[in-house]
CSV table of C-alpha atoms and ligand atoms in Angstrom, one decimal:
chain,number,residue,atom,x,y,z
A,1,UNK,CA,15.6,11.2,-2.7
A,2,UNK,CA,12.4,9.6,-4.0
A,3,UNK,CA,12.3,6.0,-5.0
A,4,UNK,CA,11.0,4.6,-7.6
A,5,UNK,CA,7.0,4.0,-7.7
A,6,UNK,CA,5.2,1.2,-8.6
A,7,UNK,CA,1.3,1.1,-9.1
A,8,UNK,CA,-0.5,-1.9,-7.6
A,9,UNK,CA,-2.3,-1.7,-11.1
A,10,UNK,CA,1.5,-2.0,-12.9
A,11,UNK,CA,2.5,-4.8,-10.5
A,12,UNK,CA,0.0,-6.9,-11.4
A,13,UNK,CA,0.1,-6.6,-15.0
A,14,UNK,CA,3.9,-6.6,-14.8
A,15,UNK,CA,3.9,-10.1,-12.4
A,16,UNK,CA,1.4,-11.3,-15.4
A,17,UNK,CA,3.7,-10.4,-18.4
A,18,UNK,CA,6.0,-13.0,-16.6
A,19,UNK,CA,4.3,-16.5,-17.4
A,20,UNK,CA,4.8,-16.3,-21.4
A,21,UNK,CA,1.0,-18.1,-21.4
A,22,UNK,CA,-0.8,-15.7,-19.9
A,23,UNK,CA,-3.6,-13.6,-21.0
A,24,UNK,CA,-3.8,-10.3,-18.9
A,25,UNK,CA,-7.3,-11.5,-17.7
A,26,UNK,CA,-6.2,-12.3,-14.1
A,27,UNK,CA,-4.8,-8.8,-14.5
A,28,UNK,CA,-8.0,-7.1,-15.3
A,29,UNK,CA,-9.7,-9.2,-12.6
A,30,UNK,CA,-7.3,-7.9,-10.1
A,31,UNK,CA,-7.8,-4.4,-10.8
A,32,UNK,CA,-11.5,-4.3,-10.7
A,33,UNK,CA,-11.1,-5.8,-7.3
A,34,UNK,CA,-8.8,-2.7,-6.3
A,35,UNK,CA,-11.2,-0.7,-7.4
A,36,UNK,CA,-13.9,-2.4,-5.0
A,37,UNK,CA,-11.4,-1.8,-2.0
A,38,UNK,CA,-10.6,1.8,-2.7
A,39,UNK,CA,-14.4,2.6,-2.7
A,40,UNK,CA,-14.7,0.1,0.5
A,41,UNK,CA,-11.7,2.0,1.8
A,42,UNK,CA,-13.8,5.7,1.2
A,43,UNK,CA,-16.9,4.4,3.1
A,44,UNK,CA,-14.7,3.1,5.9
A,45,UNK,CA,-12.9,6.0,6.6
A,46,UNK,CA,-16.2,7.8,6.2
A,47,UNK,CA,-17.8,5.5,8.4
A,48,UNK,CA,-18.2,7.6,12.0
A,49,UNK,CA,-19.2,10.6,10.1
A,50,UNK,CA,-22.1,9.1,8.4
A,51,UNK,CA,-25.2,7.2,9.4
A,52,UNK,CA,-24.0,3.8,8.4
A,53,UNK,CA,-22.9,2.5,11.2
A,54,UNK,CA,-25.3,0.5,13.4
A,55,UNK,CA,-26.9,-2.8,12.5
A,56,UNK,CA,-29.3,-3.6,10.0
A,57,UNK,CA,-31.4,-6.2,11.8
A,58,UNK,CA,-31.1,-9.2,9.9
A,59,UNK,CA,-28.9,-12.1,10.6
A,60,UNK,CA,-26.3,-13.6,8.0
A,61,UNK,CA,-26.6,-16.9,7.3
A,62,UNK,CA,-24.3,-17.8,10.2
A,63,UNK,CA,-26.8,-16.5,12.5
A,64,UNK,CA,-24.7,-12.9,13.2
A,65,UNK,CA,-25.9,-9.6,13.3
A,66,UNK,CA,-25.1,-8.3,9.6
A,67,UNK,CA,-24.2,-4.4,10.0
A,68,UNK,CA,-24.6,-2.0,7.1
A,69,UNK,CA,-21.0,-2.0,6.6
A,70,UNK,CA,-20.9,-5.4,5.9
A,71,UNK,CA,-24.1,-5.0,3.4
A,72,UNK,CA,-22.3,-2.3,1.2
A,73,UNK,CA,-19.2,-4.1,1.2
A,74,UNK,CA,-20.5,-7.4,-0.3
A,75,UNK,CA,-22.4,-5.3,-3.1
A,76,UNK,CA,-19.7,-2.9,-4.0
A,77,UNK,CA,-17.4,-6.1,-4.5
A,78,UNK,CA,-20.3,-7.5,-6.6
A,79,UNK,CA,-20.4,-4.6,-8.6
A,80,UNK,CA,-17.1,-4.1,-9.4
A,81,UNK,CA,-17.2,-8.0,-10.3
A,82,UNK,CA,-19.9,-9.0,-12.2
A,83,UNK,CA,-19.3,-7.4,-15.8
A,84,UNK,CA,-15.7,-7.3,-16.7
A,85,UNK,CA,-16.4,-10.6,-18.3
A,86,UNK,CA,-13.5,-12.8,-16.2
A,87,UNK,CA,-15.6,-14.2,-13.7
A,88,UNK,CA,-18.0,-17.3,-14.1
A,89,UNK,CA,-19.1,-17.6,-10.6
A,90,UNK,CA,-18.7,-15.3,-6.9
A,91,UNK,CA,-19.4,-16.7,-3.5
A,92,UNK,CA,-19.2,-14.3,-0.5
A,93,UNK,CA,-19.5,-14.8,3.1
A,94,UNK,CA,-22.4,-12.8,3.6
A,95,UNK,CA,-24.9,-14.5,0.9
A,96,UNK,CA,-25.8,-18.3,1.2
A,97,UNK,CA,-25.5,-19.8,-2.3
A,98,UNK,CA,-23.2,-19.2,-5.4
A,99,UNK,CA,-23.5,-16.0,-7.0
A,100,UNK,CA,-24.2,-15.9,-10.5
A,101,UNK,CA,-23.1,-13.8,-12.9
A,102,UNK,CA,-25.9,-11.7,-14.6
A,103,UNK,CA,-27.5,-12.8,-18.0
A,104,UNK,CA,-26.5,-9.7,-19.5
A,105,UNK,CA,-22.9,-10.1,-19.4
A,106,UNK,CA,-20.2,-12.5,-20.5
A,107,UNK,CA,-18.9,-15.1,-18.5
A,108,UNK,CA,-15.2,-15.8,-18.0
A,109,UNK,CA,-13.2,-18.6,-16.7
A,110,UNK,CA,-11.9,-17.4,-12.7
A,111,UNK,CA,-13.4,-18.1,-9.6
A,112,UNK,CA,-14.1,-15.2,-6.9
A,113,UNK,CA,-15.0,-16.0,-2.9
A,114,UNK,CA,-14.9,-13.1,-0.6
A,115,UNK,CA,-15.3,-11.7,2.9
A,116,UNK,CA,-16.3,-8.7,2.1
A,117,UNK,CA,-16.3,-6.9,5.1
A,118,UNK,CA,-13.4,-9.1,8.2
A,119,UNK,CA,-14.1,-7.7,11.7
A,120,UNK,CA,-17.2,-6.4,11.8
A,121,UNK,CA,-17.9,-6.4,15.2
A,122,UNK,CA,-14.9,-3.8,15.6
A,123,UNK,CA,-16.0,-1.5,13.0
A,124,UNK,CA,-18.1,1.2,15.7
A,125,UNK,CA,-15.0,1.5,17.4
A,126,UNK,CA,-12.7,2.2,14.9
A,127,UNK,CA,-10.5,-0.4,14.9
A,128,UNK,CA,-9.1,-2.3,11.7
A,129,UNK,CA,-11.1,-4.4,9.7
A,130,UNK,CA,-10.5,-5.9,6.4
A,131,UNK,CA,-11.5,-7.5,2.9
A,132,UNK,CA,-10.4,-11.1,2.0
A,133,UNK,CA,-10.6,-12.4,-2.0
A,134,UNK,CA,-9.3,-16.0,-3.0
A,135,UNK,CA,-9.2,-16.6,-6.6
A,136,UNK,CA,-9.5,-20.1,-8.6
A,137,UNK,CA,-9.6,-21.5,-12.3
A,138,UNK,CA,-13.0,-22.6,-13.0
A,139,UNK,CA,-13.4,-26.8,-13.3
A,140,UNK,CA,-16.6,-26.7,-15.2
A,141,UNK,CA,-17.2,-26.2,-19.0
A,142,UNK,CA,-16.3,-22.8,-20.2
A,143,UNK,CA,-18.7,-20.3,-21.3
A,144,UNK,CA,-21.6,-22.3,-19.4
A,145,UNK,CA,-22.4,-20.5,-16.2
A,146,UNK,CA,-20.1,-21.5,-13.3
A,147,UNK,CA,-21.5,-24.0,-10.7
A,148,UNK,CA,-21.2,-25.2,-6.9
A,149,UNK,CA,-18.1,-27.5,-7.7
A,150,UNK,CA,-16.0,-24.3,-8.8
A,151,UNK,CA,-16.1,-22.8,-6.3
A,152,UNK,CA,-15.4,-26.2,-3.6
A,153,UNK,CA,-11.8,-26.3,-4.7
A,154,UNK,CA,-8.9,-26.9,-2.5
A,155,UNK,CA,-7.5,-24.3,-1.4
A,156,UNK,CA,-4.2,-25.1,-3.3
A,157,UNK,CA,-5.6,-24.6,-6.2
A,158,UNK,CA,-5.7,-20.9,-5.8
A,159,UNK,CA,-4.2,-18.4,-8.6
A,160,UNK,CA,-4.4,-15.8,-6.5
A,161,UNK,CA,-5.6,-14.7,-3.1
A,162,UNK,CA,-5.1,-11.5,-0.9
A,163,UNK,CA,-6.9,-9.1,1.6
A,164,UNK,CA,-7.1,-5.4,2.3
A,165,UNK,CA,-6.7,-3.7,6.1
A,166,UNK,CA,-8.3,-0.5,6.7
A,167,UNK,CA,-6.2,0.4,9.5
A,168,UNK,CA,-4.0,3.5,10.1
A,169,UNK,CA,-3.6,3.6,6.7
A,170,UNK,CA,-5.8,1.3,4.0
A,171,UNK,CA,-3.2,-1.8,2.5
A,172,UNK,CA,-3.7,-4.2,0.0
A,173,UNK,CA,-1.6,-7.1,-0.2
A,174,UNK,CA,-1.7,-10.0,-2.3
A,175,UNK,CA,0.1,-13.3,-3.7
A,176,UNK,CA,-0.2,-15.2,-7.4
A,177,UNK,CA,2.2,-17.1,-5.5
A,178,UNK,CA,5.4,-15.3,-6.9
A,179,UNK,CA,6.1,-13.4,-3.7
A,180,UNK,CA,4.0,-11.6,-1.1
A,181,UNK,CA,3.7,-7.9,-1.8
A,182,UNK,CA,1.9,-4.8,0.6
A,183,UNK,CA,0.7,-1.7,-1.7
A,184,UNK,CA,-0.4,1.1,1.1
A,185,UNK,CA,-3.2,3.3,-0.5
A,186,UNK,CA,-2.3,7.1,-0.8
A,187,UNK,CA,-5.4,9.0,-0.4
A,188,UNK,CA,-4.2,12.1,-2.2
A,189,UNK,CA,-3.8,10.8,-5.3
A,190,UNK,CA,-6.3,7.4,-4.8
A,191,UNK,CA,-3.2,5.1,-5.8
A,192,UNK,CA,-2.0,1.7,-4.4
A,193,UNK,CA,2.0,2.4,-3.9
A,194,UNK,CA,4.1,-0.6,-3.6
A,195,UNK,CA,5.5,-0.4,0.1
A,196,UNK,CA,6.5,-3.8,0.9
A,197,UNK,CA,8.0,-5.7,-1.6
A,198,UNK,CA,8.3,-9.5,-1.2
A,199,UNK,CA,7.4,-9.9,2.3
A,200,UNK,CA,8.9,-12.7,4.0
A,201,UNK,CA,7.6,-14.1,7.4
A,202,UNK,CA,10.2,-14.8,9.9
A,203,UNK,CA,10.8,-18.1,11.0
A,204,UNK,CA,10.0,-17.8,14.8
A,205,UNK,CA,7.9,-14.9,16.5
A,206,UNK,CA,7.4,-14.3,20.0
A,207,UNK,CA,3.6,-12.8,19.5
A,208,UNK,CA,0.8,-15.2,20.2
A,209,UNK,CA,-2.6,-14.0,19.0
A,210,UNK,CA,-6.1,-15.8,20.0
A,211,UNK,CA,-9.0,-15.6,21.9
A,212,UNK,CA,-8.2,-16.5,25.8
A,213,UNK,CA,-11.6,-15.8,26.5
A,214,UNK,CA,-12.4,-19.4,25.4
A,215,UNK,CA,-9.9,-21.4,27.5
A,216,UNK,CA,-12.0,-23.2,29.2
A,217,UNK,CA,-13.1,-25.0,26.5
A,218,UNK,CA,-9.8,-25.8,24.4
A,219,UNK,CA,-7.9,-29.0,23.8
A,220,UNK,CA,-5.5,-29.9,26.6
A,221,UNK,CA,-2.6,-29.7,24.7
A,222,UNK,CA,-3.4,-26.1,23.8
A,223,UNK,CA,-3.8,-25.3,27.1
A,224,UNK,CA,-0.8,-26.7,27.7
A,225,UNK,CA,0.9,-24.8,25.1
A,226,UNK,CA,-0.4,-21.9,25.8
A,227,UNK,CA,0.8,-21.6,29.3
A,228,UNK,CA,4.2,-22.6,28.1
A,229,UNK,CA,4.2,-19.8,25.9
A,230,UNK,CA,3.7,-17.8,29.0
A,231,UNK,CA,6.6,-19.1,31.1
A,232,UNK,CA,10.1,-17.3,31.0
A,233,UNK,CA,12.9,-19.0,29.3
A,234,UNK,CA,15.6,-16.5,27.5
A,235,UNK,CA,17.1,-19.0,24.9
A,236,UNK,CA,13.5,-19.5,23.2
A,237,UNK,CA,12.1,-15.5,23.5
A,238,UNK,CA,9.2,-16.6,26.8
A,239,UNK,CA,7.3,-15.4,27.6
A,240,UNK,CA,5.7,-14.3,24.3
A,241,UNK,CA,3.6,-11.4,24.3
A,242,UNK,CA,0.2,-11.5,23.5
A,243,UNK,CA,-2.0,-9.8,20.7
A,244,UNK,CA,-5.4,-10.2,19.3
A,245,UNK,CA,-8.0,-7.5,17.8
A,246,UNK,CA,-10.5,-10.0,17.2
A,247,UNK,CA,-10.0,-9.5,12.9
A,248,UNK,CA,-8.5,-12.0,11.4
A,249,UNK,CA,-7.3,-9.8,8.4
A,250,UNK,CA,-5.7,-7.3,10.8
A,251,UNK,CA,-3.7,-10.2,13.2
A,252,UNK,CA,-2.8,-12.3,10.2
A,253,UNK,CA,-1.3,-8.9,8.7
A,254,UNK,CA,0.6,-8.4,12.2
A,255,UNK,CA,1.7,-11.8,11.9
A,256,UNK,CA,2.8,-12.2,8.6
A,257,UNK,CA,5.4,-9.2,9.9
A,258,UNK,CA,6.0,-9.5,13.4
A,259,UNK,CA,6.2,-13.1,13.4
A,260,UNK,CA,4.4,-15.8,16.1
A,261,UNK,CA,1.4,-17.2,15.6
A,262,UNK,CA,-2.3,-16.7,15.2
A,263,UNK,CA,-5.1,-19.4,16.3
A,264,UNK,CA,-8.9,-19.8,15.8
A,265,UNK,CA,-9.2,-23.3,17.4
A,266,UNK,CA,-11.5,-25.6,17.6
A,267,UNK,CA,-13.1,-26.1,21.2
A,268,UNK,CA,-15.7,-28.4,23.0
A,269,UNK,CA,-18.7,-26.0,22.1
A,270,UNK,CA,-17.6,-25.0,18.4
A,271,UNK,CA,-15.8,-28.2,17.4
A,272,UNK,CA,-15.2,-27.0,13.6
A,273,UNK,CA,-13.6,-23.2,15.5
A,274,UNK,CA,-15.4,-20.4,13.9
A,275,UNK,CA,-13.5,-19.3,10.8
A,276,UNK,CA,-14.5,-20.2,7.1
A,277,UNK,CA,-12.3,-22.4,5.1
A,278,UNK,CA,-13.6,-20.5,2.2
A,279,UNK,CA,-13.5,-17.3,2.5
A,280,UNK,CA,-11.1,-16.5,5.4
A,281,UNK,CA,-8.4,-19.4,6.1
A,282,UNK,CA,-7.5,-20.4,2.4
A,283,UNK,CA,-6.6,-16.9,1.0
A,284,UNK,CA,-4.3,-16.2,4.3
A,285,UNK,CA,-3.0,-19.7,4.4
A,286,UNK,CA,-2.4,-18.8,0.5
A,287,UNK,CA,-0.6,-15.8,1.8
A,288,UNK,CA,1.4,-16.8,4.4
A,289,UNK,CA,2.5,-19.8,2.9
A,290,UNK,CA,3.8,-17.5,-0.1
A,291,UNK,CA,5.8,-15.8,2.6
A,292,UNK,CA,7.1,-18.8,3.9
A,293,UNK,CA,4.9,-19.7,6.9
A,294,UNK,CA,2.7,-22.3,7.6
A,295,UNK,CA,-0.9,-22.8,8.0
A,296,UNK,CA,-2.4,-25.9,9.6
A,297,UNK,CA,-6.0,-26.9,11.3
A,298,UNK,CA,-4.3,-29.0,13.7
A,299,UNK,CA,-3.8,-32.2,11.5
A,300,UNK,CA,-4.1,-30.8,8.3
A,301,UNK,CA,-2.3,-28.6,6.1
A,302,UNK,CA,-5.4,-25.8,5.5
A,303,UNK,CA,-4.7,-25.3,2.0
A,304,UNK,CA,-5.0,-29.6,1.3
A,305,UNK,CA,-8.3,-29.7,2.6
A,306,UNK,CA,-10.8,-30.5,0.2
A,307,UNK,CA,-14.3,-28.7,0.9
A,308,UNK,CA,-17.5,-30.1,1.6
A,309,UNK,CA,-20.0,-26.8,1.3
A,310,UNK,CA,-19.1,-22.9,0.6
A,311,UNK,CA,-19.5,-22.1,4.2
A,312,UNK,CA,-17.4,-24.9,6.4
A,313,UNK,CA,-16.0,-23.6,8.9
A,314,UNK,CA,-12.2,-25.1,10.3
A,315,UNK,CA,-10.0,-24.4,12.9
A,316,UNK,CA,-6.5,-22.8,11.9
A,317,UNK,CA,-3.1,-22.2,13.6
A,318,UNK,CA,-1.7,-20.2,11.0
A,319,UNK,CA,2.3,-18.4,11.5
A,320,UNK,CA,5.9,-18.4,11.9
A,321,UNK,CA,6.6,-22.4,10.6
A,322,UNK,CA,8.5,-22.9,14.1
A,323,UNK,CA,5.5,-21.8,16.1
A,324,UNK,CA,2.8,-23.6,14.2
A,325,UNK,CA,5.1,-26.8,14.1
A,326,UNK,CA,5.2,-26.5,18.0
A,327,UNK,CA,1.4,-26.0,18.7
A,328,UNK,CA,0.6,-29.2,16.5
A,329,UNK,CA,3.4,-31.0,18.4
A,330,UNK,CA,2.0,-30.0,22.0
A,331,UNK,CA,-1.6,-31.4,20.8
A,332,UNK,CA,-0.7,-34.4,19.3
A,333,UNK,CA,1.0,-35.5,22.5
A,334,UNK,CA,-1.6,-34.2,24.5
A,335,UNK,CA,-3.6,-36.6,21.7
A,336,UNK,CA,-1.2,-39.4,22.5
A,337,UNK,CA,-0.9,-39.4,25.7
A,338,UNK,CA,-5.0,-39.5,26.3
A,339,UNK,CA,-4.9,-42.7,24.2
A,340,UNK,CA,-2.1,-44.6,26.6
A,341,UNK,CA,-4.8,-44.0,29.7
B,1,LIG,P1,-16.2,-11.4,10.2
B,1,LIG,O1,-16.5,-10.0,10.6
B,1,LIG,O2,-16.0,-11.6,8.9
B,1,LIG,O3,-17.9,-12.0,10.4
B,1,LIG,O4,-15.0,-12.2,10.8
B,1,LIG,C1,-15.0,-12.2,12.7
B,1,LIG,C2,-14.0,-13.1,12.8
B,1,LIG,C3,-12.4,-13.2,12.3
B,1,LIG,O5,-12.0,-11.8,11.9
B,1,LIG,C4,-12.1,-12.8,13.9
B,1,LIG,O6,-10.6,-13.5,13.8
B,1,LIG,C5,-12.8,-13.8,15.0
B,1,LIG,O7,-14.1,-13.1,14.0
B,1,LIG,C6,-13.2,-13.2,16.4
B,1,LIG,O8,-13.6,-14.1,17.1
B,1,LIG,P2,-14.1,-13.8,18.8
B,1,LIG,O9,-14.8,-12.7,18.9
B,1,LIG,O10,-14.9,-15.8,18.5
B,1,LIG,O11,-12.8,-13.8,18.6
B,2,LIG,MN1,-14.5,-12.8,8.5
B,3,LIG,MN1,-17.0,-11.0,7.0
C-alpha cells in the first residue's frame, strides 16, 4: 500500500500554519534552502565524475585547506538565499566576516549561519558529508543591514536548525522546536519526502564516537570514561561499540537514530576543541535536544553559551541523555579528585 506522502515544502508550510502569528516567511526561507540542498546534493553525487575534486590551494580562515566543493556549496547557499527578502545577514564557516545582503535586494528579519560542507576531508573517498544550518531572528532594527550582533546570539535563540547528509541517500533533517523530522531526497522526482517523522533519540545508546587518536591529550576523566565504556558488564550494555566517520553531521545523524554519544572534546593541544559553536554545535544541539537528547561542553549546555566571536570553537558532548550525563560525571569527578590532591 502506498503511504500518504508529504514533501518537505508542504511539511514546512503546514508546520508554520499551526502558529497563528506566523507570516509564512520562515517557510519561504526554508524552501530556498531546500533548493540549495538539492543543487549541492547533485554536485556531491557527481563529484567522482567531474574534475571538481582536489584542493583549490587556498586556506580558509581556520588555516585548513579548502576543497573546491566547499566553496561551491558556500556559493550555492549564498546565491539561493541572497535575494529572497527574508534574510538581513548571513555567516558561513568559509568566510571570515558576516555576509551582507547585496544592495539590490530586500532586507528581511532572519539571520542564517551555515557550514556549507561538513566533513570535507571525506570528499575524495566517497564517505558521507553534509551541510548544517542555523536560523535566528534579527535583534537589530528592521530595514537596515544585519550586524554581527544579529549573528552572535546564543543557540537557545535559534528559530530553526537543520542539516543535510549526502550519504547513501540524501537526507534533510530539520526542527523548528516542534519535533525533529527527516526527509529523503527522491532523485527521480527531485523532492524531499517525509521518511522519518518525529525522530526521538534513545535515552541511552551503546555506541561512542570520538577521534581516539587524540587519547594522549585528553582530560583524565574522559580517558577513564572511554576505558569504562570498553569494560564488560551486561547490565550497562558494555562494552560499547566505537564508530567514527569524521564528518560531524554524519556521526550525529547516526547518534540521533541509534543513540549513544558523539564527542569532540578539548585536549591539551586544543583547549577549545575543534568544532565551531555557531555553524556546527548550536544547530546540531538544537536538533538533538528537540529529539530528547542533550548537548554540553562538559560544564554548560551548548545552547546557553553566549558567543563572543563568529568562528569560536567549543568542546562538545552530544547525544543520549544518559550517556552525556555520564561523561560529565566522569570529568567533574576527576576535577574534584585533582582539587583535593
Ligand atoms: P569541516 O569539514 O566543516 O571543516 O568539519 C570537519 C569537522 C567535523 O565534521 C568532524 O567531526 C571533525 O572535523 C573531524 O575532525 P578530526 O579529523 O580531528 O577527527
Ligand atoms: Mn564542519
Ligand atoms: Mn565545512
